[in-house]
């Protein structure tokens, strides 16, 4: 129930705090996916990105918002585990391309499954409540 004396900004701030707590605290799936795959979340994130499409090291560095040496460290570990390959770019020999391997694709799918699992409290909502939540979050996401 909303406070009739609260202004829209206060209500939006309260709702945003609940959404952040829901995703980042109460139902944070990072630990679960890291334990399941036996690697840090930055490695999981890199694997998931490369599973979508091959990326150059520069593209991956940008997408991970890291520096080049750290991206190299992350990719080296994924290569060591047999989850990705790092090969010369076919058109630019100064560049390297990172591609997912078959075991890497399986691991990335498992990560997506874990990260995509909604909390039980969300699954307990009625169809109408889920439809309204879907509509509202789509509206917010379009911002």
Tab-separated table of C-alpha atoms in Angstrom:
chain	number	residue	atom	x	y	z
A	1	UNK	CA	0.000	0.000	0.000
A	2	UNK	CA	1.382	3.406	-0.861
A	3	UNK	CA	1.590	6.265	1.589
A	4	UNK	CA	-0.959	8.907	0.526
A	5	UNK	CA	1.393	11.634	1.806
A	6	UNK	CA	4.414	10.443	-0.135
A	7	UNK	CA	5.288	12.166	-3.368
A	8	UNK	CA	5.967	10.247	-6.577
A	9	UNK	CA	9.736	10.582	-6.196
A	10	UNK	CA	9.656	9.054	-2.706
A	11	UNK	CA	7.497	6.181	-3.936
A	12	UNK	CA	9.729	5.595	-6.975
A	13	UNK	CA	12.792	5.591	-4.685
A	14	UNK	CA	11.159	3.051	-2.364
A	15	UNK	CA	10.118	0.798	-5.275
A	16	UNK	CA	13.598	1.019	-6.816
A	17	UNK	CA	15.167	0.058	-3.469
A	18	UNK	CA	12.904	-2.994	-3.281
A	19	UNK	CA	13.733	-3.996	-6.868
A	20	UNK	CA	17.467	-3.666	-6.190
A	21	UNK	CA	17.171	-5.696	-2.978
A	22	UNK	CA	15.121	-8.335	-4.773
A	23	UNK	CA	17.678	-8.851	-7.530
A	24	UNK	CA	20.959	-8.054	-5.783
A	25	UNK	CA	20.364	-9.279	-2.243
A	26	UNK	CA	17.462	-11.647	-1.709
A	27	UNK	CA	17.563	-13.587	-4.974
A	28	UNK	CA	21.078	-12.891	-6.138
A	29	UNK	CA	22.059	-15.796	-8.377
A	30	UNK	CA	25.739	-14.900	-8.830
A	31	UNK	CA	26.973	-17.065	-5.977
A	32	UNK	CA	24.871	-19.984	-7.188
A	33	UNK	CA	26.174	-19.784	-10.759
A	34	UNK	CA	29.777	-19.338	-9.582
A	35	UNK	CA	29.531	-22.412	-7.371
A	36	UNK	CA	27.856	-24.475	-10.106
A	37	UNK	CA	30.512	-23.603	-12.698
A	38	UNK	CA	33.458	-23.334	-10.310
A	39	UNK	CA	34.601	-19.916	-11.476
A	40	UNK	CA	34.322	-16.232	-10.639
A	41	UNK	CA	31.401	-14.216	-11.960
A	42	UNK	CA	33.584	-12.173	-14.336
A	43	UNK	CA	34.584	-15.443	-16.040
A	44	UNK	CA	30.938	-16.508	-16.183
A	45	UNK	CA	30.059	-13.119	-17.661
A	46	UNK	CA	32.805	-13.387	-20.283
A	47	UNK	CA	31.745	-16.917	-21.207
A	48	UNK	CA	28.107	-15.840	-21.575
A	49	UNK	CA	29.118	-12.944	-23.850
A	50	UNK	CA	31.314	-15.099	-26.082
A	51	UNK	CA	28.609	-17.784	-26.262
A	52	UNK	CA	26.338	-15.248	-27.981
A	53	UNK	CA	28.902	-14.570	-30.699
A	54	UNK	CA	32.672	-14.594	-31.164
A	55	UNK	CA	34.284	-11.402	-29.886
A	56	UNK	CA	37.652	-9.818	-30.359
A	57	UNK	CA	39.654	-9.292	-27.199
A	58	UNK	CA	38.993	-5.547	-27.546
A	59	UNK	CA	35.237	-6.072	-27.846
A	60	UNK	CA	35.235	-8.381	-24.841
A	61	UNK	CA	37.296	-5.883	-22.823
A	62	UNK	CA	34.746	-3.202	-23.623
A	63	UNK	CA	31.742	-5.408	-22.818
A	64	UNK	CA	33.251	-6.531	-19.514
A	65	UNK	CA	34.270	-2.977	-18.650
A	66	UNK	CA	37.732	-4.162	-17.650
A	67	UNK	CA	41.256	-3.415	-18.813
A	68	UNK	CA	43.134	-5.459	-21.411
A	69	UNK	CA	45.450	-7.304	-18.988
A	70	UNK	CA	42.531	-8.418	-16.833
A	71	UNK	CA	40.532	-9.562	-19.869
A	72	UNK	CA	43.579	-11.546	-20.974
A	73	UNK	CA	43.738	-13.170	-17.536
A	74	UNK	CA	40.012	-14.063	-17.689
A	75	UNK	CA	40.275	-15.488	-21.211
A	76	UNK	CA	43.460	-17.417	-20.342
A	77	UNK	CA	41.541	-19.193	-17.570
A	78	UNK	CA	38.593	-19.959	-19.860
A	79	UNK	CA	41.017	-21.327	-22.486
A	80	UNK	CA	42.758	-23.425	-19.826
A	81	UNK	CA	39.382	-24.933	-18.880
A	82	UNK	CA	38.588	-25.692	-22.519
A	83	UNK	CA	35.557	-23.384	-22.570
A	84	UNK	CA	36.791	-20.930	-25.215
A	85	UNK	CA	39.401	-20.637	-27.945
A	86	UNK	CA	41.497	-17.544	-28.618
A	87	UNK	CA	42.678	-17.472	-32.189
A	88	UNK	CA	44.095	-14.924	-34.636
A	89	UNK	CA	41.474	-12.742	-36.299
A	90	UNK	CA	41.023	-13.965	-39.911
A	91	UNK	CA	41.284	-10.420	-41.342
A	92	UNK	CA	43.465	-8.586	-38.779
A	93	UNK	CA	46.513	-10.485	-37.601
A	94	UNK	CA	47.071	-7.955	-34.788
A	95	UNK	CA	43.759	-8.961	-33.227
A	96	UNK	CA	42.567	-12.131	-31.488
A	97	UNK	CA	39.046	-13.579	-31.573
A	98	UNK	CA	37.534	-15.483	-28.662
A	99	UNK	CA	35.007	-18.208	-29.546
A	100	UNK	CA	33.090	-20.613	-27.370
A	101	UNK	CA	33.796	-24.358	-27.489
A	102	UNK	CA	31.110	-27.056	-27.201
A	103	UNK	CA	31.765	-27.518	-23.445
A	104	UNK	CA	31.753	-23.722	-23.084
A	105	UNK	CA	28.369	-23.496	-24.783
A	106	UNK	CA	26.983	-26.086	-22.358
A	107	UNK	CA	28.399	-24.153	-19.385
A	108	UNK	CA	26.990	-20.874	-20.729
A	109	UNK	CA	23.538	-22.478	-21.090
A	110	UNK	CA	23.740	-23.695	-17.489
A	111	UNK	CA	24.679	-20.184	-16.362
A	112	UNK	CA	21.707	-18.730	-18.250
A	113	UNK	CA	19.401	-21.331	-16.701
A	114	UNK	CA	20.550	-20.502	-13.169
A	115	UNK	CA	20.544	-16.735	-13.660
A	116	UNK	CA	17.146	-16.828	-15.377
A	117	UNK	CA	15.309	-18.785	-12.685
A	118	UNK	CA	12.681	-16.515	-11.093
A	119	UNK	CA	12.278	-16.528	-7.313
A	120	UNK	CA	9.509	-18.616	-5.779
A	121	UNK	CA	7.694	-15.472	-4.648
A	122	UNK	CA	7.385	-14.374	-8.277
A	123	UNK	CA	6.165	-17.800	-9.384
A	124	UNK	CA	3.462	-17.552	-6.698
A	125	UNK	CA	1.910	-14.464	-8.315
A	126	UNK	CA	-1.359	-14.853	-10.186
A	127	UNK	CA	-1.473	-14.682	-13.975
A	128	UNK	CA	-2.991	-11.197	-13.768
A	129	UNK	CA	-0.298	-10.010	-11.349
A	130	UNK	CA	2.453	-11.418	-13.566
A	131	UNK	CA	0.922	-9.746	-16.616
A	132	UNK	CA	0.813	-6.402	-14.811
A	133	UNK	CA	4.371	-6.809	-13.534
A	134	UNK	CA	5.466	-7.724	-17.051
A	135	UNK	CA	3.776	-4.612	-18.440
A	136	UNK	CA	5.287	-2.346	-15.785
A	137	UNK	CA	8.825	-3.701	-16.034
A	138	UNK	CA	8.690	-3.447	-19.835
A	139	UNK	CA	7.639	0.182	-19.456
A	140	UNK	CA	10.504	0.833	-17.028
A	141	UNK	CA	13.015	-1.031	-19.219
A	142	UNK	CA	12.084	1.143	-22.201
A	143	UNK	CA	13.473	4.171	-20.363
